Short mmCIF file of C-alpha atoms and ligand atoms in Angstrom, two decimals:
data_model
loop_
_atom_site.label_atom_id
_atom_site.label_comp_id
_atom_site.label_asym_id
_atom_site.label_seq_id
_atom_site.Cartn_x
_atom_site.Cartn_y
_atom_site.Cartn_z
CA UNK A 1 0.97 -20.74 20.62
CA UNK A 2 2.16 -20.06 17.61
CA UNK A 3 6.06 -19.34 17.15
CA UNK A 4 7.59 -16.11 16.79
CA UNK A 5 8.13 -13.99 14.92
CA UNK A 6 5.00 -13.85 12.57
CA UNK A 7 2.33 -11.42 11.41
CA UNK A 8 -0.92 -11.52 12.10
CA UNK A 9 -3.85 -10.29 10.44
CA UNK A 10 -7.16 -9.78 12.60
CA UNK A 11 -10.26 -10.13 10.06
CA UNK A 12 -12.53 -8.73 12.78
CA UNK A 13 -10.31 -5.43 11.93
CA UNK A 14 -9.48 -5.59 8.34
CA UNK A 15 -13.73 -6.16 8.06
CA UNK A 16 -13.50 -2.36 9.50
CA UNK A 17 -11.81 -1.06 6.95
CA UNK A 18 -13.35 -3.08 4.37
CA UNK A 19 -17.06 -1.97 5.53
CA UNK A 20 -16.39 1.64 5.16
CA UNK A 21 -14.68 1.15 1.81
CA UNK A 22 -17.85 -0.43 0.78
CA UNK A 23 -19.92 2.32 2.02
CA UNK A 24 -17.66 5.20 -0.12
CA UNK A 25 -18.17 2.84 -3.11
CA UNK A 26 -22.26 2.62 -2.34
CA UNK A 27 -22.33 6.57 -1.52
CA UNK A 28 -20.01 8.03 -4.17
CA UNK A 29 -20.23 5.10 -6.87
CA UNK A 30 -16.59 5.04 -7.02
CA UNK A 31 -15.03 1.72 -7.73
CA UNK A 32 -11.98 0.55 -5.03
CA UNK A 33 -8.94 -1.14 -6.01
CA UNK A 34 -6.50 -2.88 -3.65
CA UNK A 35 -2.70 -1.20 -4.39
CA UNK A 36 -0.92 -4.91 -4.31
CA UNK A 37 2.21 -2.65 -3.24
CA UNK A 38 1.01 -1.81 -0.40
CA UNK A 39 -0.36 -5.30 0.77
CA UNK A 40 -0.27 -8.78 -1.22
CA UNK A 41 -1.16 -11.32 1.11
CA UNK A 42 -3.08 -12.79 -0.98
CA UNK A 43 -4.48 -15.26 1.42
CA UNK A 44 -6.89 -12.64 2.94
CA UNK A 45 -8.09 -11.87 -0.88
CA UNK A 46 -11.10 -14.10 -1.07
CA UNK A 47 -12.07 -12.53 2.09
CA UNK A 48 -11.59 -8.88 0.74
CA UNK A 49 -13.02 -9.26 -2.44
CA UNK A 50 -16.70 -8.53 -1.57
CA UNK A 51 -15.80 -5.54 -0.81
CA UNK A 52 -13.47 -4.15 -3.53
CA UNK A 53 -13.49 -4.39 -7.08
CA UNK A 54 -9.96 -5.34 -7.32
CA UNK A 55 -6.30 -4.56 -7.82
CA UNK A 56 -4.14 -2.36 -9.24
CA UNK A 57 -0.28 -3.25 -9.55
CA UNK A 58 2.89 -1.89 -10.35
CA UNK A 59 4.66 -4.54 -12.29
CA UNK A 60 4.48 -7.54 -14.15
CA UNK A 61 4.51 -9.77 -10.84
CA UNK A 62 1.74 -7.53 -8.86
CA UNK A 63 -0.33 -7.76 -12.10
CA UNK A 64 -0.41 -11.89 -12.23
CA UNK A 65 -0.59 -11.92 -8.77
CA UNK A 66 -3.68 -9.46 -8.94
CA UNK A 67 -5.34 -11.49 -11.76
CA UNK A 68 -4.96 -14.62 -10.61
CA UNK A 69 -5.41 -14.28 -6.86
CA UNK A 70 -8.02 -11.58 -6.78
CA UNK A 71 -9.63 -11.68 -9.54
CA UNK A 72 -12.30 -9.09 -10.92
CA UNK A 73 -11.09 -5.82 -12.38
CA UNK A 74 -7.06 -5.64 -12.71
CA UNK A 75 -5.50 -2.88 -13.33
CA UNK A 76 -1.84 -2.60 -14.79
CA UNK A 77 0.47 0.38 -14.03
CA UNK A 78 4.25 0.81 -14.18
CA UNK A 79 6.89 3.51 -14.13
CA UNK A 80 8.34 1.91 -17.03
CA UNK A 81 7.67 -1.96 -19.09
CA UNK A 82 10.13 -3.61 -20.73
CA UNK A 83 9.66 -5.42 -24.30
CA UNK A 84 10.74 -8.61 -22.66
CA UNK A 85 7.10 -8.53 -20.45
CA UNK A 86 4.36 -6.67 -21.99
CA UNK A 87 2.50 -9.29 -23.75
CA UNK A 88 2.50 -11.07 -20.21
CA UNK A 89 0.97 -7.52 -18.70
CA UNK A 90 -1.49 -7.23 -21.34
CA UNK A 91 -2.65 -10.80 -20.74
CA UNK A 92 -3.40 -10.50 -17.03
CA UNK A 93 -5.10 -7.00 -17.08
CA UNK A 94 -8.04 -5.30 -17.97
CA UNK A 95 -6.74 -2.17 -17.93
CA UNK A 96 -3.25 -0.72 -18.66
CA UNK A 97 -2.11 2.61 -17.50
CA UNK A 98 1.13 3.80 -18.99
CA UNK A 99 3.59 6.07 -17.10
CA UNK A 100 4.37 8.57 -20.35
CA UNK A 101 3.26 9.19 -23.62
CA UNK A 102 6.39 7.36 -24.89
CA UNK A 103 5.30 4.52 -23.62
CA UNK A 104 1.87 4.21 -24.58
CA UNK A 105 3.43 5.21 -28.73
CA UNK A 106 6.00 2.24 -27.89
CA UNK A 107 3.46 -0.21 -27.12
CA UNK A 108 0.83 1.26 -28.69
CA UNK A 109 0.19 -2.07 -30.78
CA UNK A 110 0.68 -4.49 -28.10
CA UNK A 111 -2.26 -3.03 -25.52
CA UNK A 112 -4.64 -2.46 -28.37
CA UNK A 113 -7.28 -5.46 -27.26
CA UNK A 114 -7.39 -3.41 -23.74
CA UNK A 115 -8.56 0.09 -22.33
CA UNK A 116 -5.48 2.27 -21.75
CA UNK A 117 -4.70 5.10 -19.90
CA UNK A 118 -1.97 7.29 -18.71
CA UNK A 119 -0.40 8.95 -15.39
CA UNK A 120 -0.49 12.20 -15.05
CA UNK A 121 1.26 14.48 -12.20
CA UNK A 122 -0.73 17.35 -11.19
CA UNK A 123 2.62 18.69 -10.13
CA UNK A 124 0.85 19.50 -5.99
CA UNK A 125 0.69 16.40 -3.65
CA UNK A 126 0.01 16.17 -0.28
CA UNK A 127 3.78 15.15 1.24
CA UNK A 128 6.44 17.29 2.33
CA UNK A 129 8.43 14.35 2.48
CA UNK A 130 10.14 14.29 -0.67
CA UNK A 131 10.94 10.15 -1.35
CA UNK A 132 7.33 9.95 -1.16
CA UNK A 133 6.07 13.02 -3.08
CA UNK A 134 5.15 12.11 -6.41
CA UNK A 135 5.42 15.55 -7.51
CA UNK A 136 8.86 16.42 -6.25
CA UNK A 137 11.54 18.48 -8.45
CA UNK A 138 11.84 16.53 -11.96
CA UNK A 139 9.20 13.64 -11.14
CA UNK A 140 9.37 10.84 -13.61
CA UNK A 141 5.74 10.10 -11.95
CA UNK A 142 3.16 10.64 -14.81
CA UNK A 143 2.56 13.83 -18.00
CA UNK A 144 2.77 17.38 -16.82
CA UNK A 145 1.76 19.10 -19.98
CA UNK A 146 -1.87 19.19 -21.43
CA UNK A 147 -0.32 19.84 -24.30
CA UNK A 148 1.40 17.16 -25.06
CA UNK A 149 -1.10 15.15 -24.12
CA UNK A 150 -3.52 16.19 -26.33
CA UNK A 151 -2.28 14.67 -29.04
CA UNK A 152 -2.54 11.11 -28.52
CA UNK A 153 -6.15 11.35 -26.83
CA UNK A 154 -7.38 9.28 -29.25
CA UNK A 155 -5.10 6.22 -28.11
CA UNK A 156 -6.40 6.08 -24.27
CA UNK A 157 -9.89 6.60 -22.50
CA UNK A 158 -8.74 7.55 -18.74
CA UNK A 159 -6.05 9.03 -16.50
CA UNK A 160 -4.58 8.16 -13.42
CA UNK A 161 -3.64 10.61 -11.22
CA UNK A 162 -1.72 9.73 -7.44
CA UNK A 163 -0.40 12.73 -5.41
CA UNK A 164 -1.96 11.94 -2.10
CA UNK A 165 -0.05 10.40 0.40
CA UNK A 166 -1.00 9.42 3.93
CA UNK A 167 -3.66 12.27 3.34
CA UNK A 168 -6.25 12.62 6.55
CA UNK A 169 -7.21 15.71 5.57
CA UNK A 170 -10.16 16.28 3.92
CA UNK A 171 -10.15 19.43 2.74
CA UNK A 172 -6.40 19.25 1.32
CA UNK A 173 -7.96 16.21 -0.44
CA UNK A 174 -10.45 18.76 -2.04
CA UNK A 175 -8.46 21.23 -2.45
CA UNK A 176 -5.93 19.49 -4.51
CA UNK A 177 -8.94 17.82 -6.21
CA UNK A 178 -9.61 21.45 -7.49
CA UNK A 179 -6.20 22.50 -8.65
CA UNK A 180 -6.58 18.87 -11.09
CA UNK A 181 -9.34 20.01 -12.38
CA UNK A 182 -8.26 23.44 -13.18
CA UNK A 183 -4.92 22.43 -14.50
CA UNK A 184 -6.36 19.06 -16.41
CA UNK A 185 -10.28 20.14 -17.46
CA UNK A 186 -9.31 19.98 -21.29
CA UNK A 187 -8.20 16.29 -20.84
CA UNK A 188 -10.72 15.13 -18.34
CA UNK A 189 -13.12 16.23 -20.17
CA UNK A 190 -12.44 13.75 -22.64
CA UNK A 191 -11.74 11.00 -20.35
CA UNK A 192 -13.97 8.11 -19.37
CA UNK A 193 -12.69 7.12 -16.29
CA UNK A 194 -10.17 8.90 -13.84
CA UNK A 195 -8.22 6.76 -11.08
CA UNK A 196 -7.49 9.32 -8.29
CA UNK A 197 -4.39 6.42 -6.93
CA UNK A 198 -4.31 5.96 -2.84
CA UNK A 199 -2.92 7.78 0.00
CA UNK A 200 -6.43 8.86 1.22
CA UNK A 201 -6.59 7.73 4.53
CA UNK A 202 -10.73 7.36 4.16
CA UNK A 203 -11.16 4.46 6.50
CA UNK A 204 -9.43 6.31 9.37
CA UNK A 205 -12.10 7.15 12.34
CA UNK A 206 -12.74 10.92 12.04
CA UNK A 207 -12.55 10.69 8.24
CA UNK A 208 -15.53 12.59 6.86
CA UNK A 209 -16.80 9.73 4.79
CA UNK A 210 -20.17 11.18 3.57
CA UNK A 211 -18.13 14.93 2.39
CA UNK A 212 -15.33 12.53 0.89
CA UNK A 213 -18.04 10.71 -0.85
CA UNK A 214 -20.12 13.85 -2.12
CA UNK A 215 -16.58 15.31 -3.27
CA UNK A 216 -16.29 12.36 -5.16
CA UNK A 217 -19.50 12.01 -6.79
CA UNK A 218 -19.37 15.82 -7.81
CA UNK A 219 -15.89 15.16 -9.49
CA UNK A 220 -17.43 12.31 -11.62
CA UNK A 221 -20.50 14.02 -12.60
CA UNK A 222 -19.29 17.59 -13.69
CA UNK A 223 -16.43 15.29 -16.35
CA UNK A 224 -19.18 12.60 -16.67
CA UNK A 225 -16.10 10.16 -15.61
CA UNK A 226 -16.12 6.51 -13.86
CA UNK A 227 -14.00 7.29 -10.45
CA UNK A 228 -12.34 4.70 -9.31
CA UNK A 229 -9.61 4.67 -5.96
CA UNK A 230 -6.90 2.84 -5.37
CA UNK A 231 -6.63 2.69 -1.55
CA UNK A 232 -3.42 0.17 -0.02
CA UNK A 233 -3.04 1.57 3.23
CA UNK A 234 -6.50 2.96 3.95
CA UNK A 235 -7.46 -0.90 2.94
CA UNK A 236 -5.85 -2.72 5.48
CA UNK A 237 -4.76 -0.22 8.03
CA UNK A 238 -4.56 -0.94 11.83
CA UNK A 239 -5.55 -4.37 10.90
CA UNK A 240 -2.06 -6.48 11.21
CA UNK A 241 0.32 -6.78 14.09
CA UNK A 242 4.10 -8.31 13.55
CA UNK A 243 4.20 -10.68 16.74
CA UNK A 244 8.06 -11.06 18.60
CA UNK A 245 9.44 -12.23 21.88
CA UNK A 246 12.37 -10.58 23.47
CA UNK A 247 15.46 -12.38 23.52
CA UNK A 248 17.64 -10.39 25.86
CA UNK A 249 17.71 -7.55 28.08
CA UNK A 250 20.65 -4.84 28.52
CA UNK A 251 21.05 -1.65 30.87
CA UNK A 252 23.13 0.43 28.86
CA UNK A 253 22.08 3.71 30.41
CA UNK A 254 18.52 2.90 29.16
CA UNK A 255 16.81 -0.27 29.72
CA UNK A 256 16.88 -2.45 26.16
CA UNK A 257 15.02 -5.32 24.77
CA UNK A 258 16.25 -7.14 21.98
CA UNK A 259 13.55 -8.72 19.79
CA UNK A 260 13.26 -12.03 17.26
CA UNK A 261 12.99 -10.05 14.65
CA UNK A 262 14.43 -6.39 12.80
CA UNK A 263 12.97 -3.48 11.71
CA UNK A 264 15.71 -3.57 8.62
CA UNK A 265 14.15 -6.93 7.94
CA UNK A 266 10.28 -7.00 8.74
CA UNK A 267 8.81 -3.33 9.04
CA UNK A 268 11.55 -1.54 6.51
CA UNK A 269 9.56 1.28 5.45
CA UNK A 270 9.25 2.52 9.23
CA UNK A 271 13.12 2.93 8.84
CA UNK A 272 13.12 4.62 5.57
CA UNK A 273 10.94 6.94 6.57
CA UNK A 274 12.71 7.14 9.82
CA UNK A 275 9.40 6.41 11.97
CA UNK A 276 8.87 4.60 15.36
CA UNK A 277 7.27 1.41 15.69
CA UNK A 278 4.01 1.52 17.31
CA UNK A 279 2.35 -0.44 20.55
CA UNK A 280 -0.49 -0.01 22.83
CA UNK A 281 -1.27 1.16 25.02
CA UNK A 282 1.98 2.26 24.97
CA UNK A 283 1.34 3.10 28.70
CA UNK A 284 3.20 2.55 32.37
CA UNK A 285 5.96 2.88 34.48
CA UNK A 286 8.48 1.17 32.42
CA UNK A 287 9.88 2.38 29.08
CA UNK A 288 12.15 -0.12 27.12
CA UNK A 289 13.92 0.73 24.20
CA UNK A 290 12.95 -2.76 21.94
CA UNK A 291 15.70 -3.32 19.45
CA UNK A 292 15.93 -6.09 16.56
CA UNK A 293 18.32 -8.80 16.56
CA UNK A 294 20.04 -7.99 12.77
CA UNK A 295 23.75 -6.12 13.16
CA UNK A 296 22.56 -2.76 12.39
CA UNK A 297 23.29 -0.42 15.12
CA UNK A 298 20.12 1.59 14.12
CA UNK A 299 17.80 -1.49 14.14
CA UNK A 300 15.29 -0.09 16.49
CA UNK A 301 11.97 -0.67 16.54
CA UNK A 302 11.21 2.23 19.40
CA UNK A 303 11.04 3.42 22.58
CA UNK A 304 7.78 2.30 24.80
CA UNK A 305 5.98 2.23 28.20
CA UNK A 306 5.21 -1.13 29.14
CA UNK A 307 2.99 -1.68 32.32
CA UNK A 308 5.33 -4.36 33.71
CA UNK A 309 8.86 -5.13 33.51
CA UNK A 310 9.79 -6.61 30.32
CA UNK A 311 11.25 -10.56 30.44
CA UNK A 312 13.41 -12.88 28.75
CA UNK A 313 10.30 -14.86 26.91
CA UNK A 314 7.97 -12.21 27.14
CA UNK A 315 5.93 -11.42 23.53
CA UNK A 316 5.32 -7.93 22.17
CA UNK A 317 2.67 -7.04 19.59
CA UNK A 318 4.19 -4.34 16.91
CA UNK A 319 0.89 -2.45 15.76
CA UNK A 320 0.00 -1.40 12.51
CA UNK A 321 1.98 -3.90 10.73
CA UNK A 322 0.56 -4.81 7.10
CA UNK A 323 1.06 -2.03 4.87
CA UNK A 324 4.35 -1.86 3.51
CA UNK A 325 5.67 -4.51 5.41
CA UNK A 326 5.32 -8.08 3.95
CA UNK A 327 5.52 -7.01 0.60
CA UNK A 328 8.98 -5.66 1.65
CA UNK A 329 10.53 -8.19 3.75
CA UNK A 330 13.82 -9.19 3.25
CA UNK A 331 16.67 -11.82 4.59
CA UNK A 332 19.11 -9.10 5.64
CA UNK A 333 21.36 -11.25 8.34
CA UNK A 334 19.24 -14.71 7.62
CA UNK A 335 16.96 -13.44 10.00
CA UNK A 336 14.20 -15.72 10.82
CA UNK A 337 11.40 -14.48 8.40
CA UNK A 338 8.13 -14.01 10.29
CA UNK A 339 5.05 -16.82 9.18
CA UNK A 340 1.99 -15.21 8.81
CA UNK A 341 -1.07 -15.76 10.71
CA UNK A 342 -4.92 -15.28 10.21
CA UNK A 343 -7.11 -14.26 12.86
CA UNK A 344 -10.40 -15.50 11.78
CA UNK A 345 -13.79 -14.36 12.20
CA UNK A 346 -14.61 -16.37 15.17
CA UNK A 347 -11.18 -15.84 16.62
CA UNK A 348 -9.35 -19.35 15.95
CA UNK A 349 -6.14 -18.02 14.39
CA UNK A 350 -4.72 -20.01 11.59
CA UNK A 351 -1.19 -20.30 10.31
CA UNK A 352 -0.76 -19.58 6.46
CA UNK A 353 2.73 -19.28 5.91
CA UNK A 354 5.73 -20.77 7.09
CA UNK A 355 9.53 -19.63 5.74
CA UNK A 356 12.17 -21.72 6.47
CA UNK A 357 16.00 -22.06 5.71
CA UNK A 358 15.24 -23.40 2.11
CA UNK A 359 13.35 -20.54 1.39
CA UNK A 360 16.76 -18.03 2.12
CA UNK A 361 18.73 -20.73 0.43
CA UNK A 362 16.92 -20.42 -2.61
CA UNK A 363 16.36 -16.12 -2.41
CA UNK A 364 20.13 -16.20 -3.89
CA UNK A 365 22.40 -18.97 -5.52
C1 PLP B 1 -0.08 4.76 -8.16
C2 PLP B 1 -0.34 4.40 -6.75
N1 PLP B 1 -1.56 3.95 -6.38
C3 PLP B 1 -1.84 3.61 -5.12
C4 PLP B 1 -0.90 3.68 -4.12
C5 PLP B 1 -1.25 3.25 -2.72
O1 PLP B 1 -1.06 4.26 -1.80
P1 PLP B 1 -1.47 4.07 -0.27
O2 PLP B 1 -0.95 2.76 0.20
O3 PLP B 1 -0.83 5.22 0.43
O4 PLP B 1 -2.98 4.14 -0.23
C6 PLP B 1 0.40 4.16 -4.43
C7 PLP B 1 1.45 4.28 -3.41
O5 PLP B 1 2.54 4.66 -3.61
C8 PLP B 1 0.68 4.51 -5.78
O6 PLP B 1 1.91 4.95 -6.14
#
């Protein structure tokens, strides 16, 4: 048994995911791109890359990481790029998408030798949420105005353009697929290649693939445009579980658990987004609130049914546990960062990663 707390990644599950990506890219001829934000484990890359046709990053680190790990097509995005680092961008990607038309004039020389592109922000997304709508009041997120666009279409070939998030809908997809093209048919017109970024949850099980696909295919042919997708959590969603044993149990007017591990620490975007932790079945007579062991007093990971009393020893499997999570983990408290684990094909499960007090030593100095 391997020792909590660690993640571990199921193949038999992520090969879900990665089939009906490869079935969008066969039906729509859109190309795939792993967001590295989302998920950089890079140890499951070899394994993903037969069904993708890379990565797309947003920095200097994600970009190296993307080129050297996953090879094939590499896209290079970033809000902003420093002087100090864009020679070392340049070198590692294929493609290089800047955030504004200021930066594409400011480093107009350096990405010369590559295809460029830029962001732009259709100004509609699909969250209400507003730390995750890229289209919020005064976005930095990507060019609003064809017009001043226009003007330097001669320096790039493509756009990107992200305003889904978390987007199961369909038909808001197309919808706000139809508002781009109204607002941005002078300049995709002219482009060669449109990104259309991630939040599309397409691998999800009553996702119309085939309509998504058609949508898709329609978009490219009417601007005569190479699509391409850059899916992070629809890539390796419901594929990962964070794996923890309780510690200790308290009554205090609920029944508690407290776990060897923290939300703060190991699943952080659940608490910026102020979500619950999930398990399953999530069904049976007792419901324990399971807590994490770092000082915070909101360190929670939720509130579940559990079909037996829960026990000092005991193990519970977080779901849903790889986007967003190891590429955000942290040492808030010193707390025991999880390894990570690899459930193969033929279910033999496979340690990759180990963290140990060396490796928090050496996060500061
Ligand atoms: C530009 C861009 N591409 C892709 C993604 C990946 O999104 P998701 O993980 O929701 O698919 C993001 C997420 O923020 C993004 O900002």
């Amino acid at each position: 048994m391997i020792q909590t707390p660690y993640y571990l990644i199921d193949k038999s599950k992520l090969l879900q995911n990665m089939e009906k990506i490869a079935k969008l890219r066969e039906l729509s001829g859109a190309k795939a791109l792993l967001a590295l934000k989302c998920f950089a484990t890079w140890s499951v890359f070899d394994f993903m890359r037969d069904y993708m046709d890379g990565t797309t990053s947003s920095s200097l680190n994600e970009v190296r990481l993307g080129h050297e790990r996953f090879g094939k097509e590499t896209h290079a995005y970033s809000v902003a790029y420093a002087d100090y680092e864009i020679d070392e961008v340049v070198s590692h990607a294929d493609k290089i998408i800047f955030n504004t038309v200021g930066q594409l004039q400011r480093f107009e020389k350096q990405s010369s030798g590559i295809i460029r592109g830029l962001r732009l922000n259709p100004g509609v997304s699909s969250s209400t949420f507003d730390l995750a709508d890229p289209a919020r009041p005064f976005s930095r997120l990507g060019e609003w105005n064809v017009k001043e666009v226009e003007p330097v279409m001669d320096l790039i070939s493509g756009f990107m353009i992200h305003n889904n998030c978390e987007n199961g809908n369909f038909d808001l997809f197309d919808k706000m697929l139809g508002q781009i093209e109204g607002k941005f048919a002078p300049l995709l017109k002219k482009a060669e290649w449109v990104s259309l970024g991630g939040g599309i949850h397409f691998t999800g099980p009553d996702y119309p693939l085939e309509q998504f696909a058609e949508r898709l295919k329609r978009f490219s042919g009417e601007f005569g445009v190479q699509v391409y997708l850059e899916p992070g959590e629809a890539s390796i969603t419901k594929s990962t579980t964070l794996e923890v044993t309780v510690l200790d149990k308290l009554y205090n007017g609920k029944n508690l658990v407290v776990v060897d591990s923290s939300i703060e620490a190991h699943m952080l975007d659940l608490l910026i987004y102020r979500e619950n932790a999930k398990v399953s079945p999530n069904q049976g007579p007792h419901r324990y609130m399971v807590c994490g062991k770092s000082c915070l007093a909101g360190d929670i990971f939720g509130e579940f049914d559990f079909p037996n009393e829960l026990n000092i020893g005991d193990r519970i499997s977080i779901q849903d546990a790889a986007g967003y999570t190891m590429v955000k983990k942290n040492w808030f408290n010193g707390v025991k960062m999880p390894a990570i684990a690899i459930r193969e094909l033929d279910g033999s499960l496979r340690t990759v990663r180990e963290f140990s007090y060396t490796d928090y030593e050496q996060s500061l100095s």
